[in-house]
Structure formats: C-alpha cells, structure tokens
PDB file of C-alpha atoms in Angstrom:
ATOM      1  CA  UNK A   1      23.700  -5.004  57.921  1.00 54.00           C
ATOM      2  CA  UNK A   2      21.531  -2.114  59.103  1.00 56.00           C
ATOM      3  CA  UNK A   3      23.469   0.270  56.889  1.00 59.00           C
ATOM      4  CA  UNK A   4      22.935  -2.013  53.872  1.00 54.00           C
ATOM      5  CA  UNK A   5      19.196  -2.031  54.546  1.00 56.00           C
ATOM      6  CA  UNK A   6      19.193   1.744  54.748  1.00 58.00           C
ATOM      7  CA  UNK A   7      20.969   2.022  51.369  1.00 54.00           C
ATOM      8  CA  UNK A   8      18.553  -0.443  49.763  1.00 53.00           C
ATOM      9  CA  UNK A   9      15.608   1.449  51.250  1.00 56.00           C
ATOM     10  CA  UNK A  10      16.840   4.730  49.847  1.00 58.00           C
ATOM     11  CA  UNK A  11      17.730   3.352  46.430  1.00 63.00           C
ATOM     12  CA  UNK A  12      14.863   0.896  45.866  1.00 57.00           C
ATOM     13  CA  UNK A  13      13.573   2.929  42.941  1.00 67.00           C
ATOM     14  CA  UNK A  14      16.882   2.421  41.131  1.00 64.00           C
ATOM     15  CA  UNK A  15      16.744  -1.355  41.671  1.00 55.00           C
ATOM     16  CA  UNK A  16      13.136  -1.432  40.500  1.00 59.00           C
ATOM     17  CA  UNK A  17      14.033   0.588  37.391  1.00 57.00           C
ATOM     18  CA  UNK A  18      16.882  -1.816  36.615  1.00 59.00           C
ATOM     19  CA  UNK A  19      14.555  -4.823  36.996  1.00 55.00           C
ATOM     20  CA  UNK A  20      11.882  -3.263  34.777  1.00 54.00           C
ATOM     21  CA  UNK A  21      14.457  -2.206  32.167  1.00 55.00           C
ATOM     22  CA  UNK A  22      15.978  -5.697  32.095  1.00 56.00           C
ATOM     23  CA  UNK A  23      12.554  -7.267  31.576  1.00 57.00           C
ATOM     24  CA  UNK A  24      11.639  -4.849  28.786  1.00 49.00           C
ATOM     25  CA  UNK A  25      15.003  -5.344  27.113  1.00 47.00           C
ATOM     26  CA  UNK A  26      14.505  -9.111  27.124  1.00 49.00           C
ATOM     27  CA  UNK A  27      11.013  -8.790  25.602  1.00 47.00           C
ATOM     28  CA  UNK A  28      12.233  -6.334  22.951  1.00 46.00           C
ATOM     29  CA  UNK A  29      15.203  -8.553  22.064  1.00 45.00           C
ATOM     30  CA  UNK A  30      12.952 -11.603  21.631  1.00 44.00           C
ATOM     31  CA  UNK A  31      10.457  -9.668  19.499  1.00 44.00           C
ATOM     32  CA  UNK A  32      13.226  -8.165  17.375  1.00 44.00           C
ATOM     33  CA  UNK A  33      14.856 -11.553  16.850  1.00 45.00           C
ATOM     34  CA  UNK A  34      11.492 -12.968  15.735  1.00 52.00           C
ATOM     35  CA  UNK A  35      10.663 -10.143  13.290  1.00 50.00           C
ATOM     36  CA  UNK A  36      10.602 -11.106   9.586  1.00 52.00           C
ATOM     37  CA  UNK A  37      13.632  -9.807   7.715  1.00 65.00           C
ATOM     38  CA  UNK A  38      15.438 -10.091   4.419  1.00 71.00           C
ATOM     39  CA  UNK A  39      13.895 -12.706   2.165  1.00 82.00           C
ATOM     40  CA  UNK A  40      11.088 -13.316   4.678  1.00 90.00           C
ATOM     41  CA  UNK A  41       9.379 -10.053   3.632  1.00 92.00           C
ATOM     42  CA  UNK A  42       7.940  -9.242   0.195  1.00 94.00           C
ATOM     43  CA  UNK A  43       6.830  -5.653  -0.463  1.00 95.00           C
ATOM     44  CA  UNK A  44       4.653  -4.377  -3.326  1.00 96.00           C
ATOM     45  CA  UNK A  45       3.958  -0.768  -4.264  1.00 96.00           C
ATOM     46  CA  UNK A  46       0.823  -0.087  -6.337  1.00 95.00           C
ATOM     47  CA  UNK A  47      -0.140   3.121  -8.097  1.00 93.00           C
ATOM     48  CA  UNK A  48      -3.620   2.762  -9.610  1.00 91.00           C
ATOM     49  CA  UNK A  49      -7.003   4.510  -9.508  1.00 89.00           C
ATOM     50  CA  UNK A  50      -8.085   2.104  -6.792  1.00 82.00           C
ATOM     51  CA  UNK A  51      -7.399  -1.403  -5.640  1.00 74.00           C
ATOM     52  CA  UNK A  52      -9.173  -4.205  -3.877  1.00 80.00           C
ATOM     53  CA  UNK A  53      -6.368  -4.679  -1.364  1.00 84.00           C
ATOM     54  CA  UNK A  54      -7.922  -7.651   0.414  1.00 87.00           C
ATOM     55  CA  UNK A  55      -8.484  -9.604  -2.804  1.00 89.00           C
ATOM     56  CA  UNK A  56      -5.128  -8.570  -4.258  1.00 91.00           C
ATOM     57  CA  UNK A  57      -3.315  -9.590  -1.082  1.00 90.00           C
ATOM     58  CA  UNK A  58      -5.301 -12.821  -1.032  1.00 92.00           C
ATOM     59  CA  UNK A  59      -3.974 -13.732  -4.494  1.00 92.00           C
ATOM     60  CA  UNK A  60      -0.412 -12.897  -3.433  1.00 93.00           C
ATOM     61  CA  UNK A  61      -0.724 -14.766  -0.112  1.00 93.00           C
ATOM     62  CA  UNK A  62      -2.227 -17.829  -1.819  1.00 93.00           C
ATOM     63  CA  UNK A  63       0.909 -18.066  -3.960  1.00 94.00           C
ATOM     64  CA  UNK A  64       3.363 -17.199  -1.189  1.00 93.00           C
ATOM     65  CA  UNK A  65       6.175 -19.675  -0.546  1.00 93.00           C
ATOM     66  CA  UNK A  66       6.811 -20.880   3.001  1.00 91.00           C
ATOM     67  CA  UNK A  67      10.002 -18.850   3.450  1.00 91.00           C
ATOM     68  CA  UNK A  68       8.069 -15.560   3.097  1.00 93.00           C
ATOM     69  CA  UNK A  69       6.514 -14.679   6.460  1.00 91.00           C
ATOM     70  CA  UNK A  70       5.121 -11.249   5.638  1.00 92.00           C
ATOM     71  CA  UNK A  71       3.668  -9.551   2.557  1.00 94.00           C
ATOM     72  CA  UNK A  72       3.337  -5.757   2.669  1.00 92.00           C
ATOM     73  CA  UNK A  73       1.278  -3.898   0.060  1.00 93.00           C
ATOM     74  CA  UNK A  74       1.402  -0.109  -0.172  1.00 93.00           C
ATOM     75  CA  UNK A  75      -1.346   1.114  -2.496  1.00 92.00           C
ATOM     76  CA  UNK A  76      -1.896   4.750  -3.501  1.00 92.00           C
ATOM     77  CA  UNK A  77      -4.136   6.482  -6.016  1.00 92.00           C
ATOM     78  CA  UNK A  78      -2.079   7.608  -8.982  1.00 90.00           C
ATOM     79  CA  UNK A  79      -4.219  10.744  -9.360  1.00 90.00           C
ATOM     80  CA  UNK A  80      -3.451  11.852  -5.796  1.00 91.00           C
ATOM     81  CA  UNK A  81      -1.547  15.162  -5.683  1.00 91.00           C
ATOM     82  CA  UNK A  82       1.001  13.539  -3.371  1.00 93.00           C
ATOM     83  CA  UNK A  83       1.469  10.389  -5.431  1.00 92.00           C
ATOM     84  CA  UNK A  84       5.075  11.146  -6.409  1.00 91.00           C
ATOM     85  CA  UNK A  85       5.946  11.685  -2.757  1.00 91.00           C
ATOM     86  CA  UNK A  86       4.488   8.278  -1.884  1.00 92.00           C
ATOM     87  CA  UNK A  87       6.181   6.689  -4.894  1.00 93.00           C
ATOM     88  CA  UNK A  88       9.593   8.077  -3.946  1.00 90.00           C
ATOM     89  CA  UNK A  89       9.150   7.212  -0.269  1.00 88.00           C
ATOM     90  CA  UNK A  90       7.566   3.757  -0.422  1.00 88.00           C
ATOM     91  CA  UNK A  91       8.038   2.577  -4.007  1.00 91.00           C
ATOM     92  CA  UNK A  92      11.392   3.172  -5.602  1.00 90.00           C
ATOM     93  CA  UNK A  93      13.639   2.561  -2.631  1.00 85.00           C
ATOM     94  CA  UNK A  94      11.724   0.081  -0.522  1.00 89.00           C
ATOM     95  CA  UNK A  95       9.516  -2.202  -2.647  1.00 94.00           C
ATOM     96  CA  UNK A  96      10.480  -5.510  -4.236  1.00 95.00           C
ATOM     97  CA  UNK A  97       7.846  -4.966  -6.932  1.00 97.00           C
ATOM     98  CA  UNK A  98       6.437  -1.675  -8.241  1.00 96.00           C
ATOM     99  CA  UNK A  99       3.236  -1.397 -10.313  1.00 96.00           C
ATOM    100  CA  UNK A 100       2.700   2.034 -11.889  1.00 94.00           C
ATOM    101  CA  UNK A 101       1.157   3.615 -15.010  1.00 93.00           C
ATOM    102  CA  UNK A 102       3.415   4.628 -17.876  1.00 93.00           C
ATOM    103  CA  UNK A 103       2.798   8.351 -17.282  1.00 92.00           C
ATOM    104  CA  UNK A 104       4.478   8.108 -13.848  1.00 93.00           C
ATOM    105  CA  UNK A 105       7.629   6.413 -15.105  1.00 93.00           C
ATOM    106  CA  UNK A 106      10.919   8.337 -15.124  1.00 93.00           C
ATOM    107  CA  UNK A 107      13.632   6.503 -16.992  1.00 94.00           C
ATOM    108  CA  UNK A 108      16.415   7.893 -14.810  1.00 94.00           C
ATOM    109  CA  UNK A 109      14.667   6.463 -11.739  1.00 94.00           C
ATOM    110  CA  UNK A 110      14.453   3.019 -13.313  1.00 93.00           C
ATOM    111  CA  UNK A 111      18.142   2.968 -14.136  1.00 94.00           C
ATOM    112  CA  UNK A 112      19.010   4.084 -10.590  1.00 94.00           C
ATOM    113  CA  UNK A 113      16.662   1.947  -8.510  1.00 95.00           C
ATOM    114  CA  UNK A 114      15.438  -0.972 -10.643  1.00 95.00           C
ATOM    115  CA  UNK A 115      17.119  -3.987 -12.195  1.00 95.00           C
ATOM    116  CA  UNK A 116      17.506  -4.528 -15.909  1.00 95.00           C
ATOM    117  CA  UNK A 117      16.005  -7.844 -16.966  1.00 96.00           C
ATOM    118  CA  UNK A 118      18.205 -10.074 -19.121  1.00 95.00           C
ATOM    119  CA  UNK A 119      16.619 -11.804 -22.108  1.00 94.00           C
ATOM    120  CA  UNK A 120      16.925 -15.123 -20.251  1.00 94.00           C
ATOM    121  CA  UNK A 121      14.502 -13.899 -17.541  1.00 94.00           C
ATOM    122  CA  UNK A 122      12.067 -12.394 -20.059  1.00 94.00           C
ATOM    123  CA  UNK A 123      11.986 -15.673 -22.000  1.00 94.00           C
ATOM    124  CA  UNK A 124      11.907 -17.955 -18.931  1.00 94.00           C
ATOM    125  CA  UNK A 125       8.841 -16.243 -17.472  1.00 94.00           C
ATOM    126  CA  UNK A 126       7.096 -15.682 -20.800  1.00 92.00           C
ATOM    127  CA  UNK A 127       6.825 -11.903 -20.523  1.00 92.00           C
ATOM    128  CA  UNK A 128       5.386 -10.743 -23.820  1.00 88.00           C
ATOM    129  CA  UNK A 129       6.001  -6.995 -23.552  1.00 90.00           C
ATOM    130  CA  UNK A 130       8.596  -4.983 -21.649  1.00 94.00           C
ATOM    131  CA  UNK A 131       9.495  -1.372 -20.872  1.00 95.00           C
ATOM    132  CA  UNK A 132      12.921  -0.685 -22.335  1.00 94.00           C
ATOM    133  CA  UNK A 133      15.564   1.939 -21.623  1.00 95.00           C
ATOM    134  CA  UNK A 134      18.562   2.085 -23.971  1.00 92.00           C
ATOM    135  CA  UNK A 135      17.920  -1.446 -25.261  1.00 90.00           C
ATOM    136  CA  UNK A 136      17.622  -2.911 -21.744  1.00 93.00           C
ATOM    137  CA  UNK A 137      14.336  -4.285 -20.421  1.00 95.00           C
ATOM    138  CA  UNK A 138      13.431  -2.814 -17.045  1.00 95.00           C
ATOM    139  CA  UNK A 139       9.726  -3.491 -16.700  1.00 94.00           C
ATOM    140  CA  UNK A 140       7.052  -6.016 -17.574  1.00 95.00           C
ATOM    141  CA  UNK A 141       3.773  -4.843 -19.063  1.00 93.00           C
ATOM    142  CA  UNK A 142       0.732  -5.646 -16.937  1.00 90.00           C
ATOM    143  CA  UNK A 143      -2.121  -6.299 -19.368  1.00 71.00           C
ATOM    144  CA  UNK A 144      -5.748  -5.953 -18.357  1.00 61.00           C
ATOM    145  CA  UNK A 145      -7.338  -6.545 -21.769  1.00 58.00           C
ATOM    146  CA  UNK A 146      -7.322 -10.317 -21.744  1.00 56.00           C
ATOM    147  CA  UNK A 147      -7.631 -11.043 -18.058  1.00 59.00           C
ATOM    148  CA  UNK A 148      -9.571 -10.046 -14.966  1.00 69.00           C
ATOM    149  CA  UNK A 149      -6.858  -8.038 -13.238  1.00 82.00           C
ATOM    150  CA  UNK A 150      -9.406  -5.200 -13.060  1.00 76.00           C
ATOM    151  CA  UNK A 151     -11.100  -7.088 -10.221  1.00 80.00           C
ATOM    152  CA  UNK A 152      -7.935  -6.457  -8.231  1.00 85.00           C
ATOM    153  CA  UNK A 153      -6.751  -3.106  -9.602  1.00 87.00           C
ATOM    154  CA  UNK A 154      -8.594  -0.255 -11.307  1.00 85.00           C
ATOM    155  CA  UNK A 155      -6.222   0.742 -14.101  1.00 84.00           C
ATOM    156  CA  UNK A 156      -8.446   3.267 -15.879  1.00 84.00           C
ATOM    157  CA  UNK A 157     -10.935   6.004 -15.064  1.00 84.00           C
ATOM    158  CA  UNK A 158     -13.824   7.499 -16.988  1.00 86.00           C
ATOM    159  CA  UNK A 159     -12.801  10.690 -18.766  1.00 86.00           C
ATOM    160  CA  UNK A 160      -9.086   9.841 -18.590  1.00 86.00           C
ATOM    161  CA  UNK A 161      -7.214   8.297 -21.507  1.00 86.00           C
ATOM    162  CA  UNK A 162      -6.273   4.666 -20.845  1.00 85.00           C
ATOM    163  CA  UNK A 163      -2.606   3.895 -20.481  1.00 88.00           C
ATOM    164  CA  UNK A 164      -0.318   0.919 -19.999  1.00 89.00           C
ATOM    165  CA  UNK A 165       0.870  -0.241 -16.578  1.00 92.00           C
ATOM    166  CA  UNK A 166       4.218  -1.839 -15.884  1.00 95.00           C
ATOM    167  CA  UNK A 167       5.844  -3.851 -13.117  1.00 96.00           C
ATOM    168  CA  UNK A 168       9.420  -3.099 -12.055  1.00 97.00           C
ATOM    169  CA  UNK A 169      11.785  -4.796  -9.621  1.00 97.00           C
ATOM    170  CA  UNK A 170      14.062  -3.211  -7.021  1.00 94.00           C
ATOM    171  CA  UNK A 171      17.821  -3.499  -7.228  1.00 92.00           C
ATOM    172  CA  UNK A 172      19.270  -5.584  -4.402  1.00 89.00           C
ATOM    173  CA  UNK A 173      15.934  -7.292  -3.747  1.00 92.00           C
ATOM    174  CA  UNK A 174      16.053 -10.659  -2.015  1.00 92.00           C
ATOM    175  CA  UNK A 175      13.448 -11.874  -4.508  1.00 94.00           C
ATOM    176  CA  UNK A 176      15.151 -11.470  -7.897  1.00 94.00           C
ATOM    177  CA  UNK A 177      17.617 -14.339  -7.674  1.00 91.00           C
ATOM    178  CA  UNK A 178      21.173 -13.717  -8.813  1.00 90.00           C
ATOM    179  CA  UNK A 179      20.151 -10.291 -10.151  1.00 90.00           C
ATOM    180  CA  UNK A 180      19.596  -9.126  -6.574  1.00 85.00           C
ATOM    181  CA  UNK A 181      20.691 -10.401  -3.187  1.00 81.00           C
ATOM    182  CA  UNK A 182      18.814 -13.696  -2.972  1.00 80.00           C
ATOM    183  CA  UNK A 183      18.486 -17.143  -4.453  1.00 83.00           C
ATOM    184  CA  UNK A 184      14.750 -17.140  -5.179  1.00 89.00           C
ATOM    185  CA  UNK A 185      12.983 -15.381  -8.070  1.00 93.00           C
ATOM    186  CA  UNK A 186       9.656 -14.786  -6.360  1.00 95.00           C
ATOM    187  CA  UNK A 187       9.263 -11.282  -7.832  1.00 95.00           C
ATOM    188  CA  UNK A 188       9.328 -12.730 -11.344  1.00 96.00           C
ATOM    189  CA  UNK A 189       6.884 -15.477 -10.372  1.00 95.00           C
ATOM    190  CA  UNK A 190       4.456 -12.886  -9.011  1.00 96.00           C
ATOM    191  CA  UNK A 191       4.802 -10.783 -12.181  1.00 95.00           C
ATOM    192  CA  UNK A 192       3.936 -13.815 -14.305  1.00 94.00           C
ATOM    193  CA  UNK A 193       0.996 -14.591 -12.014  1.00 93.00           C
ATOM    194  CA  UNK A 194      -0.423 -11.063 -12.351  1.00 93.00           C
ATOM    195  CA  UNK A 195       0.114 -10.995 -16.128  1.00 89.00           C
ATOM    196  CA  UNK A 196      -1.927 -14.180 -16.503  1.00 86.00           C
ATOM    197  CA  UNK A 197      -4.452 -13.515 -13.724  1.00 85.00           C
ATOM    198  CA  UNK A 198      -7.968 -14.507 -14.775  1.00 73.00           C
ATOM    199  CA  UNK A 199      -6.932 -15.927 -18.144  1.00 71.00           C
ATOM    200  CA  UNK A 200      -8.484 -19.211 -19.074  1.00 57.00           C
ATOM    201  CA  UNK A 201      -5.983 -22.015 -19.333  1.00 49.00           C
TER     202      UNK A 201
END
C-alpha cells in the first residue's frame, strides 16, 4: 500500500492531466455536437460599395425558417484591391448565395461553382431577369431601380458607371432543393425577397 502511495505521489501530475484532458474533451464534444451544420447554416457573400450589415441581416433573420440556426454574412467592398481574393476564398466555394456586380463575374467560375437554374425555378419564383451562360440561367438580377434595396446595399458610387448586380447559388448547397443537397429552397426564397424588397404591394 505504501508503494502504491509513493507511485501516486510521484505521478500525480499525470493523473491531474488525464482528469483535465477528459473534462476538456467532454466540453469540446458537447459544443461540437451542438454546433449548427448542414442545412442549419445559411451563408451569404456580398460584394458592393458598402452595406448596412445589421439591417441586411435583420431582413434575412426576419424571414429565416426555424430549421436555420445561423446566418453568416461576409460583406466586402467590390472596389477593394483584394476583393477577388475574398471572393475566391469566402464567396465561390463557401457561400449559399453570392451577390456581386456584373464586372466581377467570370463565366467559367459560375459553371464550376454555381448551379444552373432550370426554367421551372425561374418561373416559380418570378425572376424577371437572369444571367445566362450558353443558354443556361445561372444568376438572378438584383434590381435597385424600383425598390429600396439601396438602404441595405450600396450598389453604385459617384464617378463610377452604374452596373447590374446578380445573385448566384452554390452547387451542393443545402438550400437549393433538389438542385443541391437539401429539400428546402431557401436560397431562392431569399433571392425573391431581395428582388422585391421595398416594393409596394
């Protein structure tokens, strides 16, 4: 018994480390298990001259279904020298919805990373203008003439020629129904919401 006490005395730091590690592992496992994943997260990438993130997110959150636990919005100035780096890092590969000006669009990127919209989706959601590549619709035009979307996003700048903005949708998104990897079409609902934002009914 005395020998056992001696061993425990000498190796107490190891037992303490094991106890601490076990506790931390349990906490990490619980936190990881509770993290939003898959269809519980909706991510938007915005490239504009500026954006009112709080108000924009408020509109998105107000129309968020219960199954979505987290909305992430990554917004960058499209006249930033590093915009393409941000777009490639956060937009093309990792965002369910992408909002960018026409001058930043590369058709080969759309074909690689974004879904083509069938006519049935365009008609169902009432999209009036699309961005097409080889007779396939890839994007939905985000108008700011008839609505008040400019209270959420600044789509033009003094001294710079105005241009059109489009919304695109990631391949394999959980939010594009049978076109992606989910059952819900939240991305298309949000696109319709933004197209009609501020219009009088």
